[in-house]
PDB file of N, CA and C in Angstrom:
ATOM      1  N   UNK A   1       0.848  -1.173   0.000  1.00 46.00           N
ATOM      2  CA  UNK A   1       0.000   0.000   0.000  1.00 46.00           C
ATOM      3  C   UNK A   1       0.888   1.228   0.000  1.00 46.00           C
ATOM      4  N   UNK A   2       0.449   2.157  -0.331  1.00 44.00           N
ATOM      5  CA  UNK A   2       1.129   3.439  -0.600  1.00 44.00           C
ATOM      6  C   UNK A   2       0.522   4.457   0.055  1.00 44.00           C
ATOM      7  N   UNK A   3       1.527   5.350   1.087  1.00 44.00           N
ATOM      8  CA  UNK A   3       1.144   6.587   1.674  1.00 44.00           C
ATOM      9  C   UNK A   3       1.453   7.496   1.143  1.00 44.00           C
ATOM     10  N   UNK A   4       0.118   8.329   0.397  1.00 45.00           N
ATOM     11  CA  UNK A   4       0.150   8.967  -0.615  1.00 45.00           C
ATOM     12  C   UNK A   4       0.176  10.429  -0.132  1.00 45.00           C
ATOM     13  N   UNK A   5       0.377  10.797   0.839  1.00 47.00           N
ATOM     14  CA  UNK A   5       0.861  12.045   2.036  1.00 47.00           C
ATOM     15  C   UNK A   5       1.974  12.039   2.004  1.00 47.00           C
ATOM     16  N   UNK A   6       2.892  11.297   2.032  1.00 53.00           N
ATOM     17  CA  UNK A   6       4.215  10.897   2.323  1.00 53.00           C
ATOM     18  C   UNK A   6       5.412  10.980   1.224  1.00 53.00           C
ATOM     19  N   UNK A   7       4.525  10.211   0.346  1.00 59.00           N
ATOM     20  CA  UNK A   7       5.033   9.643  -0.734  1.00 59.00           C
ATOM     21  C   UNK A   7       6.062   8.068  -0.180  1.00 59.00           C
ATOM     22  N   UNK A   8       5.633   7.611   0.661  1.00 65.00           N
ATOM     23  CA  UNK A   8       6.447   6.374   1.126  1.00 65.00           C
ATOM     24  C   UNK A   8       5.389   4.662   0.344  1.00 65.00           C
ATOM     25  N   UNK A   9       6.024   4.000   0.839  1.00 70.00           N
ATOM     26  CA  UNK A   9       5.418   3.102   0.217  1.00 70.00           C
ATOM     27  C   UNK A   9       5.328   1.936   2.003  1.00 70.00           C
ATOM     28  N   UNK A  10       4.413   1.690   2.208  1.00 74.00           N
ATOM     29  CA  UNK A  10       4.025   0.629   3.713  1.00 74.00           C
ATOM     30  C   UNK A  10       3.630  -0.791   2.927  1.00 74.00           C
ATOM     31  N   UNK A  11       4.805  -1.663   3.438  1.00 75.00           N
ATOM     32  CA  UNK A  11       4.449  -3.405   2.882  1.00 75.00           C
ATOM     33  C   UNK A  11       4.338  -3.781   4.668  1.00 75.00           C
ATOM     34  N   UNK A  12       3.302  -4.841   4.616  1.00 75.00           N
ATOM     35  CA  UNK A  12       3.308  -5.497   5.904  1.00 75.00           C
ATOM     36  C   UNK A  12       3.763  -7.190   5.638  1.00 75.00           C
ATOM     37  N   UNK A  13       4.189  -8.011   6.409  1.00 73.00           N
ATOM     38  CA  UNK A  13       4.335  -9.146   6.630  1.00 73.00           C
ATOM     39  C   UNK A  13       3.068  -9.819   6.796  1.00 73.00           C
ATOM     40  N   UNK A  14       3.469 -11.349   6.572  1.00 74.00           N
ATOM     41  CA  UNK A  14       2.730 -12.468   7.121  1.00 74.00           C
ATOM     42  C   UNK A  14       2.078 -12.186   8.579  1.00 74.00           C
ATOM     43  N   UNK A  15       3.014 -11.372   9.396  1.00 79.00           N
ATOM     44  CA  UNK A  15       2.490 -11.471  10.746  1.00 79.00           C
ATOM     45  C   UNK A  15       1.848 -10.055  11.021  1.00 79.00           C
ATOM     46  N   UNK A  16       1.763  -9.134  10.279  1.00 77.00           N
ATOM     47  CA  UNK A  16       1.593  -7.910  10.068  1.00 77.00           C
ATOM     48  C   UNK A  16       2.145  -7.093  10.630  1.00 77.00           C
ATOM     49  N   UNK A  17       3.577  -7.313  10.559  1.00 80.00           N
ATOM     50  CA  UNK A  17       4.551  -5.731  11.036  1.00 80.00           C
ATOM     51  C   UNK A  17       4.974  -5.350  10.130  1.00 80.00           C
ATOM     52  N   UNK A  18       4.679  -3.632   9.846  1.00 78.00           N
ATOM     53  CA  UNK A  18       4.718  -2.913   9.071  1.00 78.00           C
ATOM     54  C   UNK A  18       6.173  -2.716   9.004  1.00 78.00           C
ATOM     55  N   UNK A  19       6.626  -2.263   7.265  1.00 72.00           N
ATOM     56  CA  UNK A  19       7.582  -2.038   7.205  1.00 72.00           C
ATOM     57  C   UNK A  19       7.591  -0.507   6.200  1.00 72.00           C
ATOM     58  N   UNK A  20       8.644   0.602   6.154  1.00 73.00           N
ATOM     59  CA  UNK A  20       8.290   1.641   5.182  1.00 73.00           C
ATOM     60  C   UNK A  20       9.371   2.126   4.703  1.00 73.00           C
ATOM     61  N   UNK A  21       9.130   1.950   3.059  1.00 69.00           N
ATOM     62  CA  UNK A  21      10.131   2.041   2.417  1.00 69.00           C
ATOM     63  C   UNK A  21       9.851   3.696   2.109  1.00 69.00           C
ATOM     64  N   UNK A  22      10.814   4.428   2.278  1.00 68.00           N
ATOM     65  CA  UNK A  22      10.854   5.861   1.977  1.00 68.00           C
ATOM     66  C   UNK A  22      12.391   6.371   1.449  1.00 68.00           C
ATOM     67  N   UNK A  23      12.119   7.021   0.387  1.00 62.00           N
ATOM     68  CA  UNK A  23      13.118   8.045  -0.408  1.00 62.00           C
ATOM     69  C   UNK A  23      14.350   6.745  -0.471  1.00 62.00           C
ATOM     70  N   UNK A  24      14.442   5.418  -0.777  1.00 63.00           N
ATOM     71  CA  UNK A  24      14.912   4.264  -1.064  1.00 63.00           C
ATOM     72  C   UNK A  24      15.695   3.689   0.526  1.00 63.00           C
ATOM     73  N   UNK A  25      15.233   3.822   1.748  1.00 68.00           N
ATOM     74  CA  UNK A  25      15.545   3.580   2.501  1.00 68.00           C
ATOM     75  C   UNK A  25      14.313   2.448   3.363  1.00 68.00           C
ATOM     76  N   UNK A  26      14.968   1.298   3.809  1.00 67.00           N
ATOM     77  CA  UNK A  26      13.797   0.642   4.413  1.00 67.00           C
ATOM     78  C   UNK A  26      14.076   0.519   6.310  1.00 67.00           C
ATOM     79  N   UNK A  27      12.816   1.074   6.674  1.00 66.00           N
ATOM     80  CA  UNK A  27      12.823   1.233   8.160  1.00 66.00           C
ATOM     81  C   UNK A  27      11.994   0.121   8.844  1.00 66.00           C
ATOM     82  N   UNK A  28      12.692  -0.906   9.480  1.00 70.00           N
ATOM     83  CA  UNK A  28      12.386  -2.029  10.394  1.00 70.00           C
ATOM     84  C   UNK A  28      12.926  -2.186  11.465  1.00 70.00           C
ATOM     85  N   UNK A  29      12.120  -2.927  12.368  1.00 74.00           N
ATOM     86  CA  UNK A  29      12.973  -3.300  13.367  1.00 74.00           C
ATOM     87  C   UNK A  29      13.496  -5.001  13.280  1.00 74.00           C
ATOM     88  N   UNK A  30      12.555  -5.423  12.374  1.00 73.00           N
ATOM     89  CA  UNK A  30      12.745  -6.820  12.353  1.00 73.00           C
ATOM     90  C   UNK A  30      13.124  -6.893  10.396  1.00 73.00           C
ATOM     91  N   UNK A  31      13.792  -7.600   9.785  1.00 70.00           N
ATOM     92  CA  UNK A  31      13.904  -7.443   8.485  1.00 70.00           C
ATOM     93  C   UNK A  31      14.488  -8.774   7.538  1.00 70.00           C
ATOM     94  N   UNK A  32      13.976  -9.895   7.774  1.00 73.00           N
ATOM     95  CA  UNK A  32      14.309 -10.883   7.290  1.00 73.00           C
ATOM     96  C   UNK A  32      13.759 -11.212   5.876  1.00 73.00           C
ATOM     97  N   UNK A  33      14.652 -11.240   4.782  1.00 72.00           N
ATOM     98  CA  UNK A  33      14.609 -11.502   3.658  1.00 72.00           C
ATOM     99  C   UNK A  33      14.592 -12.939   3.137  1.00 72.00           C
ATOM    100  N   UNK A  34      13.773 -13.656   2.385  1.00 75.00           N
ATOM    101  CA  UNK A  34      14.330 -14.985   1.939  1.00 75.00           C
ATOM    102  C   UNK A  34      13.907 -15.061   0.576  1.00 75.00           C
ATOM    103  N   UNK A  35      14.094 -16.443  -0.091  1.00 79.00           N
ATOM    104  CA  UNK A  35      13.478 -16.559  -1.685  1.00 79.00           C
ATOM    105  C   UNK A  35      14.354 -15.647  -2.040  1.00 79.00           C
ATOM    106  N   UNK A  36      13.508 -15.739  -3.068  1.00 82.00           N
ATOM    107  CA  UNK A  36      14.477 -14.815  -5.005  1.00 82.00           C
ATOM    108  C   UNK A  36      13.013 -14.382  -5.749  1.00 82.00           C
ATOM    109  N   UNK A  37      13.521 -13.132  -5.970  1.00 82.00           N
ATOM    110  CA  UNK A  37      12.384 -12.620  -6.800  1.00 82.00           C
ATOM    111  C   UNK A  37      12.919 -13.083  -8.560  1.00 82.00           C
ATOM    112  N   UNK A  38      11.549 -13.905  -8.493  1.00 87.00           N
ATOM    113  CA  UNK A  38      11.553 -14.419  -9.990  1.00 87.00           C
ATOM    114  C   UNK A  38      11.016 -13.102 -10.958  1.00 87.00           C
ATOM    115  N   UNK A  39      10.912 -13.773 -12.547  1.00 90.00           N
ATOM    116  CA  UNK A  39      10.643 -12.668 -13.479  1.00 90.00           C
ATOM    117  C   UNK A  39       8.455 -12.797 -13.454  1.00 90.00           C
ATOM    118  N   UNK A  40       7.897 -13.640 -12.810  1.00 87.00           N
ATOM    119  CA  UNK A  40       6.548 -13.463 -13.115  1.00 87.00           C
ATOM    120  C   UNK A  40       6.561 -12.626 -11.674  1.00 87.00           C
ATOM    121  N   UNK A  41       7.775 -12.365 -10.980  1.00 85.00           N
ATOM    122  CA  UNK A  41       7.035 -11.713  -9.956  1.00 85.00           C
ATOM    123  C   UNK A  41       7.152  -9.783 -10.239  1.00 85.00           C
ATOM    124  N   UNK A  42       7.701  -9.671 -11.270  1.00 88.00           N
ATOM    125  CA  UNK A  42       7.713  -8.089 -11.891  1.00 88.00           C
ATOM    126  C   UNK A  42       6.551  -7.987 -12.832  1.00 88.00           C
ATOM    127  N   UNK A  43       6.152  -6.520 -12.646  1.00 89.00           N
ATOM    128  CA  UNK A  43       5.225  -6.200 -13.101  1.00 89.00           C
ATOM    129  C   UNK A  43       5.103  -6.392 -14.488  1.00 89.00           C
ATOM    130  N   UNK A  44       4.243  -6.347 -15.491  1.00 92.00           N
ATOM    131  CA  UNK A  44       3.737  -6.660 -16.890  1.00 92.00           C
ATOM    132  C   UNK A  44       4.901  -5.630 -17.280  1.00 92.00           C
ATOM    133  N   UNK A  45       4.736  -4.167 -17.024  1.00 93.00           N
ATOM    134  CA  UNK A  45       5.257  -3.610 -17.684  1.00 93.00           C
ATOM    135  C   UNK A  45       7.023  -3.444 -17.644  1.00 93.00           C
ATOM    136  N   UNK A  46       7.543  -4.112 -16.376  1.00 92.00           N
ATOM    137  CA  UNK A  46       9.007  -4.270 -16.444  1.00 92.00           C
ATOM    138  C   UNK A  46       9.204  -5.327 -17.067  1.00 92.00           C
ATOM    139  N   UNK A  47       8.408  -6.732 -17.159  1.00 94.00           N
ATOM    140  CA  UNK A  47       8.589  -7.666 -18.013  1.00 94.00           C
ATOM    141  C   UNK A  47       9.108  -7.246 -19.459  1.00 94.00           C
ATOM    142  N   UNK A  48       7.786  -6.388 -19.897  1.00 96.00           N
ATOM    143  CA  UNK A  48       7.810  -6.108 -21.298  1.00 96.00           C
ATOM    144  C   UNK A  48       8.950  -5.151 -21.666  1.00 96.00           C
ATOM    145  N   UNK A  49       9.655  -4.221 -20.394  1.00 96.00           N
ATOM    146  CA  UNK A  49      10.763  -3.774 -21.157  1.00 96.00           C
ATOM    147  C   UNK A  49      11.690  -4.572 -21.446  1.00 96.00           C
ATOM    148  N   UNK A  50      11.501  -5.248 -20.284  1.00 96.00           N
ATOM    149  CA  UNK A  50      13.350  -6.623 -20.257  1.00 96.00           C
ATOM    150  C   UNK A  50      13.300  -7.094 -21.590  1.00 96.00           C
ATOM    151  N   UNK A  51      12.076  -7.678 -21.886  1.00 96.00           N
ATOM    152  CA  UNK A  51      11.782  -8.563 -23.083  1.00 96.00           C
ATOM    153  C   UNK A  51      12.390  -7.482 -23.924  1.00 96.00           C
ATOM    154  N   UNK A  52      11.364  -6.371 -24.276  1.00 97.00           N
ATOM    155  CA  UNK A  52      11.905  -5.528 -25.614  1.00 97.00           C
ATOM    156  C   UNK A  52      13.149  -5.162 -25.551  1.00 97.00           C
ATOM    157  N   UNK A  53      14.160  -5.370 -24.371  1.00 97.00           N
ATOM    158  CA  UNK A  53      16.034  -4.720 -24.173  1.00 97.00           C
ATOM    159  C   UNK A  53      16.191  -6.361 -25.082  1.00 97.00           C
ATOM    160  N   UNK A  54      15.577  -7.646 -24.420  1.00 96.00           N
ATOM    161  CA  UNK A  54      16.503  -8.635 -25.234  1.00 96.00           C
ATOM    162  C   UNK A  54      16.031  -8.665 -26.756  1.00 96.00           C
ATOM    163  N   UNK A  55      14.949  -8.358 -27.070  1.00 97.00           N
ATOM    164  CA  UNK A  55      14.491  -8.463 -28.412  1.00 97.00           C
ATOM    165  C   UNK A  55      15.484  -7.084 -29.597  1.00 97.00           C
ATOM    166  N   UNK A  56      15.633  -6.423 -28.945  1.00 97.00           N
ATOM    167  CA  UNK A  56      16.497  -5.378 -29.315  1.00 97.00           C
ATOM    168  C   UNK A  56      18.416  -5.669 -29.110  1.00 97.00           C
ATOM    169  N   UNK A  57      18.693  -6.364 -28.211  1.00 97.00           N
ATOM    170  CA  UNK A  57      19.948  -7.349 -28.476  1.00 97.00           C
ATOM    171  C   UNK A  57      20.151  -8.009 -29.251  1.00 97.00           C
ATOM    172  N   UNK A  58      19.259  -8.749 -29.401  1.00 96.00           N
ATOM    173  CA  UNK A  58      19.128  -9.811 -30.477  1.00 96.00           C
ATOM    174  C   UNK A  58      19.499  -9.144 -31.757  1.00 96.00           C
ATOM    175  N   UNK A  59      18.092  -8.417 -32.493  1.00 96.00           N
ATOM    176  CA  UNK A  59      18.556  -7.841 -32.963  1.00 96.00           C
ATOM    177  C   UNK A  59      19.999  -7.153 -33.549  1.00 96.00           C
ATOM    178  N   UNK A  60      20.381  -6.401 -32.662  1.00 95.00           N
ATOM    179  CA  UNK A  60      21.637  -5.624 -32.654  1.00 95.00           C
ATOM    180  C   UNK A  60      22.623  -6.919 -32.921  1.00 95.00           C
ATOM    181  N   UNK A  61      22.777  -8.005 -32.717  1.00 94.00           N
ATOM    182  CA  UNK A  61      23.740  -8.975 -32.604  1.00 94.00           C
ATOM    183  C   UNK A  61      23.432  -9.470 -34.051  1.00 94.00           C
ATOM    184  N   UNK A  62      22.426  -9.753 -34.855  1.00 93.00           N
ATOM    185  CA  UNK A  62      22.020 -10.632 -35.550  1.00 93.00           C
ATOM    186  C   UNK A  62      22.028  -9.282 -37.039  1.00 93.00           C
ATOM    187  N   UNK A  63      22.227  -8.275 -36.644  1.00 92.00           N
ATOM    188  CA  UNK A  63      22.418  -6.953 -37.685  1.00 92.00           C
ATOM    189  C   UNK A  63      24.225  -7.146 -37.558  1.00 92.00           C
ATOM    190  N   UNK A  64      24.891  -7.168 -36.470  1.00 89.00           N
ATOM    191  CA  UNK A  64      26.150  -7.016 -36.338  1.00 89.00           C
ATOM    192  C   UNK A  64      26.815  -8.372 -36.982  1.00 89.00           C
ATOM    193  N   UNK A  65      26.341  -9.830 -37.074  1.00 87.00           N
ATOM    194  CA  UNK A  65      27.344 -10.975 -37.450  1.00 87.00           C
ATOM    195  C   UNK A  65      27.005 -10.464 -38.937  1.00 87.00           C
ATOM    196  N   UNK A  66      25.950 -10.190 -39.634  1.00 89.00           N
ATOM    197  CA  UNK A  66      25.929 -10.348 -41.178  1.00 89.00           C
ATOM    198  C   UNK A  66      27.012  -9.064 -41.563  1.00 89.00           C
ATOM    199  N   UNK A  67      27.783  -8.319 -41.200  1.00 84.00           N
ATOM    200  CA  UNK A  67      28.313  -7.798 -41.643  1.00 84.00           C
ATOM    201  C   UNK A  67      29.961  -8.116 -42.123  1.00 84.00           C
ATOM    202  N   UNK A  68      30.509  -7.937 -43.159  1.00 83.00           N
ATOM    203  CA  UNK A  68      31.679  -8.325 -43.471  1.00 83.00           C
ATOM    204  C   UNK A  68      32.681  -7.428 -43.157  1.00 83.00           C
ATOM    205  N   UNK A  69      33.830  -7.928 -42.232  1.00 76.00           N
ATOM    206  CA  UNK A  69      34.661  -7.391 -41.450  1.00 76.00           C
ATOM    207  C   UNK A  69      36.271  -7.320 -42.529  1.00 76.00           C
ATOM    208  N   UNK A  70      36.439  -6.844 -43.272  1.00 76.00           N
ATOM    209  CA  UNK A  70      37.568  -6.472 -43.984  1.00 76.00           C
ATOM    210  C   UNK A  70      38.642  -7.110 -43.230  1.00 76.00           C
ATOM    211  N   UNK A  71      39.470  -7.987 -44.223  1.00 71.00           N
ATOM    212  CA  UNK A  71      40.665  -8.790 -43.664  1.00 71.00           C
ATOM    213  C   UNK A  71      41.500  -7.791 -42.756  1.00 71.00           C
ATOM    214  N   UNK A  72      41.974  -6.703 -43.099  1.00 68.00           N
ATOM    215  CA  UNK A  72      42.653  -5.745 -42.425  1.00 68.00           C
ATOM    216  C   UNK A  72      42.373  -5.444 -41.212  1.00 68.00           C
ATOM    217  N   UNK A  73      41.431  -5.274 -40.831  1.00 72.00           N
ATOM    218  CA  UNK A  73      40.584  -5.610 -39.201  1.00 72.00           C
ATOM    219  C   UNK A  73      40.950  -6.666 -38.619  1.00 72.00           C
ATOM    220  N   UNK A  74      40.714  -7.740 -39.253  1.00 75.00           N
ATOM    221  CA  UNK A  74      40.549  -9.008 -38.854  1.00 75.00           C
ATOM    222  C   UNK A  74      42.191  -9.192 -38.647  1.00 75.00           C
ATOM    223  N   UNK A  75      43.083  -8.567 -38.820  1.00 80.00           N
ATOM    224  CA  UNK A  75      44.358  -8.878 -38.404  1.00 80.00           C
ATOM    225  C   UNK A  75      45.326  -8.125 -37.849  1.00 80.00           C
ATOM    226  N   UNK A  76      44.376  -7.215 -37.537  1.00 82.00           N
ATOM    227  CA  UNK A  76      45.368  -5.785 -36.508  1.00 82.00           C
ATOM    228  C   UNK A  76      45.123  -6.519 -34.823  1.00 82.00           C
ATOM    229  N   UNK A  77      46.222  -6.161 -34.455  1.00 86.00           N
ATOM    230  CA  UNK A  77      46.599  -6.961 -33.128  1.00 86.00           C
ATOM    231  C   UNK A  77      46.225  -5.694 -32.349  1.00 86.00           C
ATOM    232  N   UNK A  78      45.284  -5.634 -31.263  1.00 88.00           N
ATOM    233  CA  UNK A  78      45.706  -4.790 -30.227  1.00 88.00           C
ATOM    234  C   UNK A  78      45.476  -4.966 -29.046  1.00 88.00           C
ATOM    235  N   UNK A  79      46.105  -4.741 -28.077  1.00 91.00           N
ATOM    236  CA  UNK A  79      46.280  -4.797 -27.030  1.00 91.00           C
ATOM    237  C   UNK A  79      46.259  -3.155 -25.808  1.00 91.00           C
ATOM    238  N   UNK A  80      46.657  -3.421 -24.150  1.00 91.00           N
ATOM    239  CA  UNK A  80      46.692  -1.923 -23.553  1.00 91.00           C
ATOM    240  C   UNK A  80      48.212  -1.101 -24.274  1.00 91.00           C
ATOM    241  N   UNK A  81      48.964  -1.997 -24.803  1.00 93.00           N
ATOM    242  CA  UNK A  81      49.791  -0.970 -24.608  1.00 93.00           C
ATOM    243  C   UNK A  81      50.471  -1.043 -26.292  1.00 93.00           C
ATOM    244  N   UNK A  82      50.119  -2.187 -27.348  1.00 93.00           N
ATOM    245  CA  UNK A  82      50.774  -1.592 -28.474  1.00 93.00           C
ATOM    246  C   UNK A  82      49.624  -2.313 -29.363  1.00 93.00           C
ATOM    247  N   UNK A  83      49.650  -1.774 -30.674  1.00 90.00           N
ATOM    248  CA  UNK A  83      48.400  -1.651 -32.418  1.00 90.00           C
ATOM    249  C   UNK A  83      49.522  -2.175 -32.683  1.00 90.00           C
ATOM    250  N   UNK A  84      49.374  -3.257 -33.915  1.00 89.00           N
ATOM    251  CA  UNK A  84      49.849  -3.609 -34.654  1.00 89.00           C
ATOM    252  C   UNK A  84      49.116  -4.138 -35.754  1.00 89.00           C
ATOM    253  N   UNK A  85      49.262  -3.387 -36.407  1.00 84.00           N
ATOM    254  CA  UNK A  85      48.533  -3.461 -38.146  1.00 84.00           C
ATOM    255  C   UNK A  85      48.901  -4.347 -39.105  1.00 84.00           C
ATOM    256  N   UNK A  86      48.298  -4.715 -40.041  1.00 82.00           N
ATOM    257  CA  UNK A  86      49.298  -5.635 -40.559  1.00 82.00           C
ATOM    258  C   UNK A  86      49.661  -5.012 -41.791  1.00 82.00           C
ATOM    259  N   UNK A  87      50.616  -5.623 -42.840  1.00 81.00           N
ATOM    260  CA  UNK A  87      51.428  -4.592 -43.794  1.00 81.00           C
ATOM    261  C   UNK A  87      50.392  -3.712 -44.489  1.00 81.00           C
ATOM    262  N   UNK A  88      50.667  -2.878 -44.569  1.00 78.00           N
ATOM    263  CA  UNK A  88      49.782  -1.556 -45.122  1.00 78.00           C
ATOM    264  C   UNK A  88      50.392  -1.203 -46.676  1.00 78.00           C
ATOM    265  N   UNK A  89      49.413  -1.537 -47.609  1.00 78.00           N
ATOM    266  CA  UNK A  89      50.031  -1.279 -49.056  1.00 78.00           C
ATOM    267  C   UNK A  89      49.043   0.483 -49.400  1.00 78.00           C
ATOM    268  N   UNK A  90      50.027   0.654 -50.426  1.00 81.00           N
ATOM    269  CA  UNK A  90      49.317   1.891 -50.928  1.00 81.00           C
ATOM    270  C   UNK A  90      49.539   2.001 -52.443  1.00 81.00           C
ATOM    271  N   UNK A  91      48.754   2.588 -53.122  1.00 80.00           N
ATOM    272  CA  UNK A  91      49.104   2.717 -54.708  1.00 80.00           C
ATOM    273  C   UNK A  91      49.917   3.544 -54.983  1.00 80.00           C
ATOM    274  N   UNK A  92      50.880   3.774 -56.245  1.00 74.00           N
ATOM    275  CA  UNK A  92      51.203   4.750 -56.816  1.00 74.00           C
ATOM    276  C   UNK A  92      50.539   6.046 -56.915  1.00 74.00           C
TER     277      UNK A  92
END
């Protein structure tokens, strides 16, 4: 439930002691956490972003392999501290 005076947010327990999450701080006296929050336990609409970030990875990955990477790329060495290109021709 939400204290809409406040702007805090009040979750109670199984046993009903209140707990209040305010300005990202949670105030208890008792505070035992267990489980794992799974993905059916987020809302529709955080679902649907996660989904649309991986559908948009995908994407981005599957736009990025079809592209042809010029041998010259494909054989420059680099590392933190030295490039190494490989022989570099030029025309007349």
């Amino acid at each position: 439930m939400q204290n809409r005076s406040h702007g805090s947010n009040v979750i109670c327990d199984a046993s009903g002691s209140r707990l209040t999450i305010d300005g990202g701080q949670i105030n208890a006296e008792n505070l035992n956490l267990s489980g794992k929050i799974t993905f059916s336990d987020l809302t529709s609409s955080a679902r649907n972003t996660i989904n649309g970030a991986v559908t948009k990875a995908d994407d981005a990955y599957a736009l990025a392999s079809k592209v042809q990477v010029p041998d010259y790329i494909k054989s420059t060495y680099i590392d933190s501290a030295t490039v190494r290109p490989p022989p570099l021709r030029g025309a007349r």
